[in-house]
Tab-separated table of C-alpha atoms and ligand atoms in Angstrom:
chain	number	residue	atom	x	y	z
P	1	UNK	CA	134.843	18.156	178.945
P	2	UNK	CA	134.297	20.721	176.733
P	3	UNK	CA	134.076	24.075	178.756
P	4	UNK	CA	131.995	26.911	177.162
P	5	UNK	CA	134.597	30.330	176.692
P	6	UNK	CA	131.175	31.940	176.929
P	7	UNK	CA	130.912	30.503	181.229
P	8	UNK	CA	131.806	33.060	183.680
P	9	UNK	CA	131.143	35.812	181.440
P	10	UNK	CA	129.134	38.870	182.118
P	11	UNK	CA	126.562	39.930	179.507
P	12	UNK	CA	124.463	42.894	179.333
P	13	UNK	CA	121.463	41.779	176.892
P	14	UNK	CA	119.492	44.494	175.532
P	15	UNK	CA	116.412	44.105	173.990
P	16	UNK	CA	114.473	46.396	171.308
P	17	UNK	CA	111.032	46.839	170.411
P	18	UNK	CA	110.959	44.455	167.236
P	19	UNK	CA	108.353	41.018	166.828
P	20	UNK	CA	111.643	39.079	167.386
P	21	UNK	CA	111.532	39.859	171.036
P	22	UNK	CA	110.148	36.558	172.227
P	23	UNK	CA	113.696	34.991	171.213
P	24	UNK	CA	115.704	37.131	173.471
P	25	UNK	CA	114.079	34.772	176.084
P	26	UNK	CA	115.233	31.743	174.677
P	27	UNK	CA	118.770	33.456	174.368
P	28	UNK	CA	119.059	34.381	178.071
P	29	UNK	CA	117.984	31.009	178.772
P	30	UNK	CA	121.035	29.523	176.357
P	31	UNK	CA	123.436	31.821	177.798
P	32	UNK	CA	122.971	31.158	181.193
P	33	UNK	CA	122.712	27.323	180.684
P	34	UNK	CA	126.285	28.513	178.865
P	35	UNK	CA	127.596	29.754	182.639
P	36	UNK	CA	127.370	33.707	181.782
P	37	UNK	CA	125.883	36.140	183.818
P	38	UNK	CA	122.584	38.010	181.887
P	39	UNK	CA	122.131	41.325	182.767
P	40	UNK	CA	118.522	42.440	180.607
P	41	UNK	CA	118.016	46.096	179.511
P	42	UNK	CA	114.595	46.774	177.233
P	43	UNK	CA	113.872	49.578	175.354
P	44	UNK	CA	110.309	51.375	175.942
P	45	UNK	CA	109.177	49.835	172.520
P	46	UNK	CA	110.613	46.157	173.780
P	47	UNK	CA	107.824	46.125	176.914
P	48	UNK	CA	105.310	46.504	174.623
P	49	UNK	CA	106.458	43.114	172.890
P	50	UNK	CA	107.704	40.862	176.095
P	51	UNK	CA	107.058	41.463	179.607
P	52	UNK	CA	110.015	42.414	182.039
P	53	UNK	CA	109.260	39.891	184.236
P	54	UNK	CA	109.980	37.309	181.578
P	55	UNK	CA	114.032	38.358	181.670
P	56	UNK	CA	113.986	38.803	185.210
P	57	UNK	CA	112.653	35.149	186.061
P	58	UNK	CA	115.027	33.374	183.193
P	59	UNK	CA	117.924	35.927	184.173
P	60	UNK	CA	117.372	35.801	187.894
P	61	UNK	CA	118.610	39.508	187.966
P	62	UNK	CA	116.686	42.709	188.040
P	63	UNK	CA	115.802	44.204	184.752
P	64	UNK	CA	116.825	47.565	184.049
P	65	UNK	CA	114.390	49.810	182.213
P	66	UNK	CA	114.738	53.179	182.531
P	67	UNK	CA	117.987	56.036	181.980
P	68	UNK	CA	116.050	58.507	184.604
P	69	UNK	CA	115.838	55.949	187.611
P	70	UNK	CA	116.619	57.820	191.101
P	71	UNK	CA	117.118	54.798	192.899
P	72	UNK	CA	119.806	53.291	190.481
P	73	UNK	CA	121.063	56.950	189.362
P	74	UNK	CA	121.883	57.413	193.022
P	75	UNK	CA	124.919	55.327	192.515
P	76	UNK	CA	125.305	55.997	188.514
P	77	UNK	CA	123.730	52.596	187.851
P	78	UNK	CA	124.218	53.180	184.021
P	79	UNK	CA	127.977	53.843	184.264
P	80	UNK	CA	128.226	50.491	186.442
P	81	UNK	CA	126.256	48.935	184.367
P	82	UNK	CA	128.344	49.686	181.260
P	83	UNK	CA	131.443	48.630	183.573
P	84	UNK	CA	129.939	45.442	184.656
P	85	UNK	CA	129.432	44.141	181.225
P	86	UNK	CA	132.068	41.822	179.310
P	87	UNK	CA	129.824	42.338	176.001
P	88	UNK	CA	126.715	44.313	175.091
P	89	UNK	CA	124.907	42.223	172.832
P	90	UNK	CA	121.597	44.044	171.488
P	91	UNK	CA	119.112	41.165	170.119
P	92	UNK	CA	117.097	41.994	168.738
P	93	UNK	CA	118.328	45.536	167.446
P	94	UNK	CA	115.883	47.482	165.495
P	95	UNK	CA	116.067	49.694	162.577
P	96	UNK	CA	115.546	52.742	165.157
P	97	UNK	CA	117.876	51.791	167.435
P	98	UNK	CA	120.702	51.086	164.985
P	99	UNK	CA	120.343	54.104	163.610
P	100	UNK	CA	119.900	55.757	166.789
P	101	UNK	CA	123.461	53.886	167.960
P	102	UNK	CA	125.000	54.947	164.730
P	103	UNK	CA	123.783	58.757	165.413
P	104	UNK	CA	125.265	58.642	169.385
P	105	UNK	CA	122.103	59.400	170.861
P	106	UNK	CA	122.234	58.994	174.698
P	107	UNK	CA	118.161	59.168	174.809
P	108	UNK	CA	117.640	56.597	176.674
P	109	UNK	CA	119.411	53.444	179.041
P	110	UNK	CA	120.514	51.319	176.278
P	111	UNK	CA	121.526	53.762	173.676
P	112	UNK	CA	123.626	55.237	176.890
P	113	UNK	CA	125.123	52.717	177.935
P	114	UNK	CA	126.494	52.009	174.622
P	115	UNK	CA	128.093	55.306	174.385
P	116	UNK	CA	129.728	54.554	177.966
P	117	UNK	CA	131.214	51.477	177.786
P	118	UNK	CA	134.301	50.005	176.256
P	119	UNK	CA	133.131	46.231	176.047
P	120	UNK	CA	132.303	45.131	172.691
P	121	UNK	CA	129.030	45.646	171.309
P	122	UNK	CA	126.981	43.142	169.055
P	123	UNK	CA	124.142	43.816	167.293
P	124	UNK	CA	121.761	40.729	165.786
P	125	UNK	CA	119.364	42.978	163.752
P	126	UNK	CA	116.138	41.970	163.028
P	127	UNK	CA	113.286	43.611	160.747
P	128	UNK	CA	110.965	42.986	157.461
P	129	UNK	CA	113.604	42.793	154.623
P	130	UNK	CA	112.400	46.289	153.220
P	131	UNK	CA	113.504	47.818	156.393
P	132	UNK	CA	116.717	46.026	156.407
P	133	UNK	CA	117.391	46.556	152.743
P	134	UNK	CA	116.700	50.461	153.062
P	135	UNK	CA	119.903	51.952	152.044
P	136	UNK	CA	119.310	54.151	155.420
P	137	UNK	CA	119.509	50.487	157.465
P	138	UNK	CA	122.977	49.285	155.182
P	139	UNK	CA	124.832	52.618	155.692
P	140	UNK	CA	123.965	53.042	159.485
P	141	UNK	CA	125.547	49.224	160.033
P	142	UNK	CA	128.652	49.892	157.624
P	143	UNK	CA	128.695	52.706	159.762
P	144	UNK	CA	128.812	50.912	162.839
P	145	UNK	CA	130.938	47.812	161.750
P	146	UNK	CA	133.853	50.750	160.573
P	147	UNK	CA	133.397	51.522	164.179
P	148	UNK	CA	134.191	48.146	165.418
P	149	UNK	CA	130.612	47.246	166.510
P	150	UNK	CA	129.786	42.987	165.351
P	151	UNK	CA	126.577	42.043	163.612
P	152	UNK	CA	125.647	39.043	163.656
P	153	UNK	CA	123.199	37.847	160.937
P	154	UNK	CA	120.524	38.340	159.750
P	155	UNK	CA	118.990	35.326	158.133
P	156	UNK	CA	117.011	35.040	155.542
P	157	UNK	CA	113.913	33.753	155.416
P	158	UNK	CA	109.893	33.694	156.211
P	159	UNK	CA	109.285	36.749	158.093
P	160	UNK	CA	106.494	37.605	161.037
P	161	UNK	CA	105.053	40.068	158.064
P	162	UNK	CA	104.606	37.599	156.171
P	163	UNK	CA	107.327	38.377	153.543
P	164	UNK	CA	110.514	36.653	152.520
P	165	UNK	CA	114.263	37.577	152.695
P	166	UNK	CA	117.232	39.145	154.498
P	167	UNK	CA	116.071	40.421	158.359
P	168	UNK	CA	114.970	37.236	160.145
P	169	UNK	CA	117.053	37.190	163.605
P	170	UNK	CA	119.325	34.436	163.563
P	171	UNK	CA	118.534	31.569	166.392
P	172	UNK	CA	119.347	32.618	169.791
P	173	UNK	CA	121.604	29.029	169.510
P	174	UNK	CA	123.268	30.390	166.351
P	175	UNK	CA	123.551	34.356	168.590
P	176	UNK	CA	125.111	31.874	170.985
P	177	UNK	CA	127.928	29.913	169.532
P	178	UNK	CA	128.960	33.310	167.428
P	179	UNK	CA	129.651	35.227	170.767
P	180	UNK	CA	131.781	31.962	171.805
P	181	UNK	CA	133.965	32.665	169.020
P	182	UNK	CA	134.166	36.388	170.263
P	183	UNK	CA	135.279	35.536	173.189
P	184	UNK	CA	137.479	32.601	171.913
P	185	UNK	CA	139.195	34.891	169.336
P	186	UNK	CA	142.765	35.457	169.325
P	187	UNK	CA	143.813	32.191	167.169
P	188	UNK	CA	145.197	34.392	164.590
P	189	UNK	CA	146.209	37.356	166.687
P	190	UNK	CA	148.996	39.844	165.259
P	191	UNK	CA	149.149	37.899	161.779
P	192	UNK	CA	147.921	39.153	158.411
P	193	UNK	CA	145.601	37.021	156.625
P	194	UNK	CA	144.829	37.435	152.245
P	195	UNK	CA	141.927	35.932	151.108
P	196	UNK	CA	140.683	35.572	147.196
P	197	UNK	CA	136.731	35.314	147.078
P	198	UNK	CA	134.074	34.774	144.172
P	199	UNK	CA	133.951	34.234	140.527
P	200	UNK	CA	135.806	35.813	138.136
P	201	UNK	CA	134.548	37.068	134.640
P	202	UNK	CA	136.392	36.666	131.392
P	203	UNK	CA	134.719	38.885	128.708
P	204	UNK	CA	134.205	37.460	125.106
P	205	UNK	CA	132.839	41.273	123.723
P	206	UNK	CA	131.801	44.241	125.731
P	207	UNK	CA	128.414	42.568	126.704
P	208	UNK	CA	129.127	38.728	127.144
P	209	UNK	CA	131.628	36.988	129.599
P	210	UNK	CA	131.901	33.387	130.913
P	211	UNK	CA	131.503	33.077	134.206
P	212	UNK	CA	130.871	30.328	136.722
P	213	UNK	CA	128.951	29.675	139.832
P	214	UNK	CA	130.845	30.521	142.970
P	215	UNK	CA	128.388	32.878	145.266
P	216	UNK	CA	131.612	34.078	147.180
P	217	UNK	CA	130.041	33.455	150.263
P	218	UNK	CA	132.509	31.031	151.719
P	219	UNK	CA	135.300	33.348	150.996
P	220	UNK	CA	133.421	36.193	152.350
P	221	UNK	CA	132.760	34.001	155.439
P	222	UNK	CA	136.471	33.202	155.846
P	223	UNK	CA	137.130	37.095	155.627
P	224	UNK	CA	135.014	37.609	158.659
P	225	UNK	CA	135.825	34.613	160.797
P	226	UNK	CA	139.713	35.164	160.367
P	227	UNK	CA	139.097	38.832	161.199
P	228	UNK	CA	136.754	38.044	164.807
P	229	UNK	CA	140.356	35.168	165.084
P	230	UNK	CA	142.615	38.880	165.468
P	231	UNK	CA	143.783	38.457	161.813
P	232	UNK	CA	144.364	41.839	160.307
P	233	UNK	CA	142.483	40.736	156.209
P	234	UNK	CA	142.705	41.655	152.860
P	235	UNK	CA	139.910	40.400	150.828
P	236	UNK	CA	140.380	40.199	146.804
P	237	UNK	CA	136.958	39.729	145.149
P	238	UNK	CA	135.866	39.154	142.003
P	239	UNK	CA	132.518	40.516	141.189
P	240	UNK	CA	129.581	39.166	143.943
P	241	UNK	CA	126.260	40.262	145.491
P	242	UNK	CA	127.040	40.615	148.895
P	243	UNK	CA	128.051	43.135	151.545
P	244	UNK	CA	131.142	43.845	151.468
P	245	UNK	CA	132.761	42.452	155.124
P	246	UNK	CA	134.635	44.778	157.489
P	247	UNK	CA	138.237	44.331	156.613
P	248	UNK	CA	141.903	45.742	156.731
P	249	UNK	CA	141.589	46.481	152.721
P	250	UNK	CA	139.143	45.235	150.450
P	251	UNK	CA	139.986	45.129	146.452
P	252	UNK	CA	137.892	44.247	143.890
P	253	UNK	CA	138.552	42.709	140.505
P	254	UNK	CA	136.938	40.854	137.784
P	255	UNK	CA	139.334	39.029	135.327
P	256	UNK	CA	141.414	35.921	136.343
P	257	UNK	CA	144.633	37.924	135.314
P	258	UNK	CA	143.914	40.899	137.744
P	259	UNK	CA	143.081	38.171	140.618
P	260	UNK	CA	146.733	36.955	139.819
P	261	UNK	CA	147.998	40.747	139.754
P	262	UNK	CA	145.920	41.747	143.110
P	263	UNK	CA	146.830	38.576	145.073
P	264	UNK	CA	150.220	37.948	143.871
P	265	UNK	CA	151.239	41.267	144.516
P	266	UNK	CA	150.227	41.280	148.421
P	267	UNK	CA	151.305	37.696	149.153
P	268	UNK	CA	154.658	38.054	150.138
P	269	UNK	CA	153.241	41.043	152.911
P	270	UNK	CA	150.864	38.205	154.487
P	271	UNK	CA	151.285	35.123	156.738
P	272	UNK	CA	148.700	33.170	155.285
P	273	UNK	CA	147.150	33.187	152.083
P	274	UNK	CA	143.442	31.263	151.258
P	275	UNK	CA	142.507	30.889	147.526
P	276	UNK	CA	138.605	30.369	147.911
P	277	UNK	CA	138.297	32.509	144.796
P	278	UNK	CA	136.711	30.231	141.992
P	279	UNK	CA	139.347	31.584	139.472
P	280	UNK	CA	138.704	30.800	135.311
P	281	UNK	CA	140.884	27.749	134.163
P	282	UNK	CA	141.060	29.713	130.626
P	283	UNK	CA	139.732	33.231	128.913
P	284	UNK	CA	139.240	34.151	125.543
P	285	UNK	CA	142.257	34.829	123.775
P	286	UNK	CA	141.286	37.915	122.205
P	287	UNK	CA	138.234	40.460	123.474
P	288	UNK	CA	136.291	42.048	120.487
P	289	UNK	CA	136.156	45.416	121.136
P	290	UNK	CA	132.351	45.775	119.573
P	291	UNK	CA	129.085	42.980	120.122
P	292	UNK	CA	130.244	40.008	118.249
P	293	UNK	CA	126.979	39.866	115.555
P	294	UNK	CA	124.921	36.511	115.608
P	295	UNK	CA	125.762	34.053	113.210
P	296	UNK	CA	124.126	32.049	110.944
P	297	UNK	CA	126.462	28.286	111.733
P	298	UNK	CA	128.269	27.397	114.648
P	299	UNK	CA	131.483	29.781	116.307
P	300	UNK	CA	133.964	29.463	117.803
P	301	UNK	CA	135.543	31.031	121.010
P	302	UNK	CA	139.429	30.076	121.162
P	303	UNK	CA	140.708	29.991	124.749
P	304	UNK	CA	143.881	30.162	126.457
P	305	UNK	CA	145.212	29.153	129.795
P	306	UNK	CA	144.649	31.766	132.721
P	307	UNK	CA	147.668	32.033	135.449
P	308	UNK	CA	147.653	29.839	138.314
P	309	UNK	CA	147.558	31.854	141.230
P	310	UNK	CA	147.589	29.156	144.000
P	311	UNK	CA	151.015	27.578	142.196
P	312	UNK	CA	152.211	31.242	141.651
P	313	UNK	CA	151.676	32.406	145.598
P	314	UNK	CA	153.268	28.505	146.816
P	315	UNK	CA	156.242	29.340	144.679
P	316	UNK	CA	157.302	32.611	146.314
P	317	UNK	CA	160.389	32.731	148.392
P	318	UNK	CA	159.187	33.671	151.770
P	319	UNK	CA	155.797	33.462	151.425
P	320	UNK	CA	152.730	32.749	153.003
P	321	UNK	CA	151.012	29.410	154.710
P	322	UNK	CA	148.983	28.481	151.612
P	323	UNK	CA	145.561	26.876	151.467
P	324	UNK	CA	144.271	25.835	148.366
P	325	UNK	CA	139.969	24.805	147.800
P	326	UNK	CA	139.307	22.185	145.361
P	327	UNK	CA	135.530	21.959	143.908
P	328	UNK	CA	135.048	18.556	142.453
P	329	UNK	CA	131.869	16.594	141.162
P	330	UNK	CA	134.033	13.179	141.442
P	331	UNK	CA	136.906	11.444	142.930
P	332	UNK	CA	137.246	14.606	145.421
P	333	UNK	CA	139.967	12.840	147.130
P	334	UNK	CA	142.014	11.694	144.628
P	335	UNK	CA	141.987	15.306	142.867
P	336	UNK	CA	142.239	17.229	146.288
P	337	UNK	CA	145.824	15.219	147.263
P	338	UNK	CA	146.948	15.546	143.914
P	339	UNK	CA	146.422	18.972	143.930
P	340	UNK	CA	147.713	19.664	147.296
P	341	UNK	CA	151.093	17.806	145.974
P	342	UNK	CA	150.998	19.017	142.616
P	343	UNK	CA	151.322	23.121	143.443
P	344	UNK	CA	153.319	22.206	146.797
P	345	UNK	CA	150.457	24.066	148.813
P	346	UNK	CA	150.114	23.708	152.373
P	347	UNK	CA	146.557	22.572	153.052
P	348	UNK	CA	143.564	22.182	150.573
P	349	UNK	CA	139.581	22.108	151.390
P	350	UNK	CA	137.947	20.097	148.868
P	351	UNK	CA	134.209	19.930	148.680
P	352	UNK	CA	131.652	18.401	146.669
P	353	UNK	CA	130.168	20.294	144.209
P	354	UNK	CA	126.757	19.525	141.899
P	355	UNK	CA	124.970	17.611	145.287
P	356	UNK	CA	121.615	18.577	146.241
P	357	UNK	CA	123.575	20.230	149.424
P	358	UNK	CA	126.220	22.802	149.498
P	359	UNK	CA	128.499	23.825	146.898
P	360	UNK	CA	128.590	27.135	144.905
P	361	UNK	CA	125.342	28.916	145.854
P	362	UNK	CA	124.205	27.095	148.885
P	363	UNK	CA	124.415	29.077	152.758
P	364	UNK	CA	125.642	25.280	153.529
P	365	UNK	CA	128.718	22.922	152.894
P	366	UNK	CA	130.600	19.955	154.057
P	367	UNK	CA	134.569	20.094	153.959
P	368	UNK	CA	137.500	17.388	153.647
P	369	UNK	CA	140.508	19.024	154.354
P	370	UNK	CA	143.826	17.463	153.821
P	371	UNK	CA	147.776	18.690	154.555
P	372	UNK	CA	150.855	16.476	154.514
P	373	UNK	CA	149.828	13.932	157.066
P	374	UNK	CA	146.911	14.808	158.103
P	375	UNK	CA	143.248	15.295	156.911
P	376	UNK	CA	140.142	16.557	158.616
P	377	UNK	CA	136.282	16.128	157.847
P	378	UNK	CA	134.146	19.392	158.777
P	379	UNK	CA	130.849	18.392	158.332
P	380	UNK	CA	127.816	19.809	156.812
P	381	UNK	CA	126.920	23.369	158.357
P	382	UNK	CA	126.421	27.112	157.588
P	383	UNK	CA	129.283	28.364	155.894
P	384	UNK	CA	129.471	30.895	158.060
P	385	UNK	CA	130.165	28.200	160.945
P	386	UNK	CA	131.990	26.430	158.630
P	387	UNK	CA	134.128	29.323	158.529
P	388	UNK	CA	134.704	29.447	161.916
P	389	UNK	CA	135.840	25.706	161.550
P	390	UNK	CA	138.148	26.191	158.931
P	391	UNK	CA	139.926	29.035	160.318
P	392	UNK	CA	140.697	27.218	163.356
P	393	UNK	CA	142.387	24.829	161.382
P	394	UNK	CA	144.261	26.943	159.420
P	395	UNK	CA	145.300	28.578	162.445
P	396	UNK	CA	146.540	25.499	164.407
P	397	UNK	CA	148.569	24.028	161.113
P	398	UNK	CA	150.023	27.585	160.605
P	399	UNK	CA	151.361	27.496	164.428
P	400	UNK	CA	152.120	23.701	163.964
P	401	UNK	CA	154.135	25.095	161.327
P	402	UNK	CA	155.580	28.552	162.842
P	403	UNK	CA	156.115	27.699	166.168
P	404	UNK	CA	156.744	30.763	168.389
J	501	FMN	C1	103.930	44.937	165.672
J	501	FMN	C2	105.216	45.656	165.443
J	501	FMN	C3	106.334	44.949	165.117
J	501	FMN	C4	107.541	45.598	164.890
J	501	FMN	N1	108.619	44.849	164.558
J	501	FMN	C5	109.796	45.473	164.289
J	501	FMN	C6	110.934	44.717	163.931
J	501	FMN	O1	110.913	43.474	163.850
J	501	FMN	N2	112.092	45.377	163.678
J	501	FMN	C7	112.177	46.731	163.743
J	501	FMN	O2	113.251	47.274	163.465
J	501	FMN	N3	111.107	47.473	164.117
J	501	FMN	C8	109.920	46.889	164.389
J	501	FMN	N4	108.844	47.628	164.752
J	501	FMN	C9	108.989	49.097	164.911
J	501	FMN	C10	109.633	49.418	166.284
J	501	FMN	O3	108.855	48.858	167.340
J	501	FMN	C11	109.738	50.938	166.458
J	501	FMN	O4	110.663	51.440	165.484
J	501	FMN	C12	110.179	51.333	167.838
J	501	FMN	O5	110.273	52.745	167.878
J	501	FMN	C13	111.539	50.725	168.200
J	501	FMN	O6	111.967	51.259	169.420
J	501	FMN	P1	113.338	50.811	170.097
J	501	FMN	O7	114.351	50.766	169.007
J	501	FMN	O8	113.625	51.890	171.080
J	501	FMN	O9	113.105	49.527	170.759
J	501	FMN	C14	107.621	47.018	164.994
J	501	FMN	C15	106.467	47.715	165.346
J	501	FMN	C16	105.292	47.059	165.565
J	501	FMN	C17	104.083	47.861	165.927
């Protein structure tokens, strides 16, 4: 039977005053169906959205509203509170309360007991996309997440305004299985993890480059979900449009060759490398130093071979686990085992690419991962669960591998 690491835990659930506030419901109802213990705290603004009674028939526990209470403060009920709780998980978190959290203020019950405790806090923002791209919003959370405090989310998607994008809550199920993995973590405790993410960008003249399709967003995912499994990461990027993830050291690049420099360089320092980095095959031989002119016939761009930094990392004396990726449109099999044999890695995700789901720019994707006698199928989900997946894997054929 497949016991929840989420049962027996005690969660303190606070709510803020955002439309999103109807799904904290269905959360405390998941949770406790889970086995934890729900503890609700709303804001002022959040009783104006959902009624208190609400919590405290799904939590079967007295909701706690107020910082000035005489009959709790009696006893310090904020200070047990903040004691009581294995995780504070704020959803959904508004724009004023994050920045209110990032700012320290101890104004009212929530915002106090965040200050007091020393369980981990999660935040699952939610807000119109204008609030949550508001360059106030993205440097309060970097500001938290440096502090150590999760996010989770948000989605994009159709909004309660009426608008599309980023700042949808995720699903109280998705809120859910992410705090499992919190509380699961520890799979890659004490080891150091390098991950290459992204495109890279070979220039042909100062404005043109060829390029190719890769989002980033499964590396990116990978960077996250090794660092919630206790892995201390390094994340090499080549040039993407996403946040950058809280990491051990983040370093950005854009050609092929400085992907080779920046990864080869750390992978000896690093138990396990991951090449999800969709890394040019070849670059222009030369770069013209001005706009190449338009022609009036045909041109010609003469390439050369880029270095292969999987081969180049699986070579090293002493170096780290090594898990390849392999995007094919055909024979994804075939190509992944040959690969995996070919530059003597030890494990290699292959996917599908060019499908109507997942691949390059999709949230989504479907794995088939293969090592020397064995293979796994992860099947179609978010990549950020995917992630999750994938780590774990990694993980148990790195201790298959290592054993203490
Ligand atoms: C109808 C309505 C919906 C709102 N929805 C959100 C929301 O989804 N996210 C958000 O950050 N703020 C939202 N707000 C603004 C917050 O309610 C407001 O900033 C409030 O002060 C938050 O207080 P709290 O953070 O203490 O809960 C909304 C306001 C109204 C009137």
């Amino acid at each position: 039977m497949h016991l929840s690491t989420t049962a027996q835990k005690q969660i303190l659930l606070g709510v803020t005053g955002g439309i999103a506030a109807y799904k904290a419901a269905e959360l405390v109802r998941l949770l406790r169906a889970e086995g934890a213990a729900v503890r609700v705290v709303m804001t002022q603004a959040a009783r104006a959205f959902v009624t208190p009674l609400t919590f405290e028939a799904l939590s079967n526990e007295p909701v706690h509203l107020t910082l000035l209470d005489a009959t709790e403060e009696s006893a310090m009920g904020h200070i047990s509170l903040a004691r009581w709780a294995n995780v504070i998980l704020i959803a959904p978190a508004t724009a004023d309360f994050i920045a209110r959290l990032r700012l320290g203020l101890a104004d009212d019950l929530l915002a106090t007991l965040c200050l007091a405790t020393d369980a981990p806090i999660v935040l699952a923002p939610a807000m119109n996309r204008l609030m949550w791209e508001n360059a106030a919003t993205q440097e309060n959370i970097r500001c938290l997440q440096d502090r150590g405090i999760r996010v989770f989310g948000p989605a994009a998607g159709e909004q309660a305004c009426g608008e599309v994008g980023w700042g949808r809550m995720l699903e109280p199920v998705e809120i859910c299985n992410q705090l499992e993995w919190i509380f699961q973590n520890g799979a890659l405790a004490g080891l150091t993890v390098l991950i290459s993410a992204g495109p890279t960008r070979e220039p042909i003249d100062p404005v043109r480059y060829i390029s190719n399709r890769s989002s980033g967003r499964m590396g990116y995912a990978l960077a996250q979900a090794a660092q919630e499994a206790g892995a201390a990461v390094s994340l090499v990027s080549g040039p993407v449009s996403l946040p950058a993830p809280r990491v051990q050291e983040m370093v950005s690049v854009e050609r092929a060759e400085e992907m080779y420099q920046a990864v080869v360089s750390r992978a000896i320092y690093h138990d396990i490398y991951i090449g999800a980095a969709a890394v040019a095959d070849y670059t222009p031989a030369t770069v013209a130093i001005s706009k190449i002119k338009k022609q009036t016939g045909e041109t010609m761009i003469h390439l050369i071979k880029t270095p292969d930094i999987l081969s180049a990392v699986a070579a090293l004396e002493d170096g780290p686990f090594t898990v390849g990726f392999a995007a094919e449109t055909d024979r994804v099999e075939d190509y992944a085992r040959q690969k995996l044999a070919a530059k003597c890695i030890d494990m290699i995700a292959a996917n599908r690419v060019g499908q109507t789901r997942g691949g390059f720019e999709s949230h989504e994707n479907a794995l088939q991962v293969y090592w020397n006698g064995g293979q796994r199928t992860l099947e179609m989900a978010p990549k950020t669960r995917l992630a999750r997946q994938l780590i774990e894997l990694i993980a148990e054929r790195y201790h298959a591998k290592n054993p203490a």
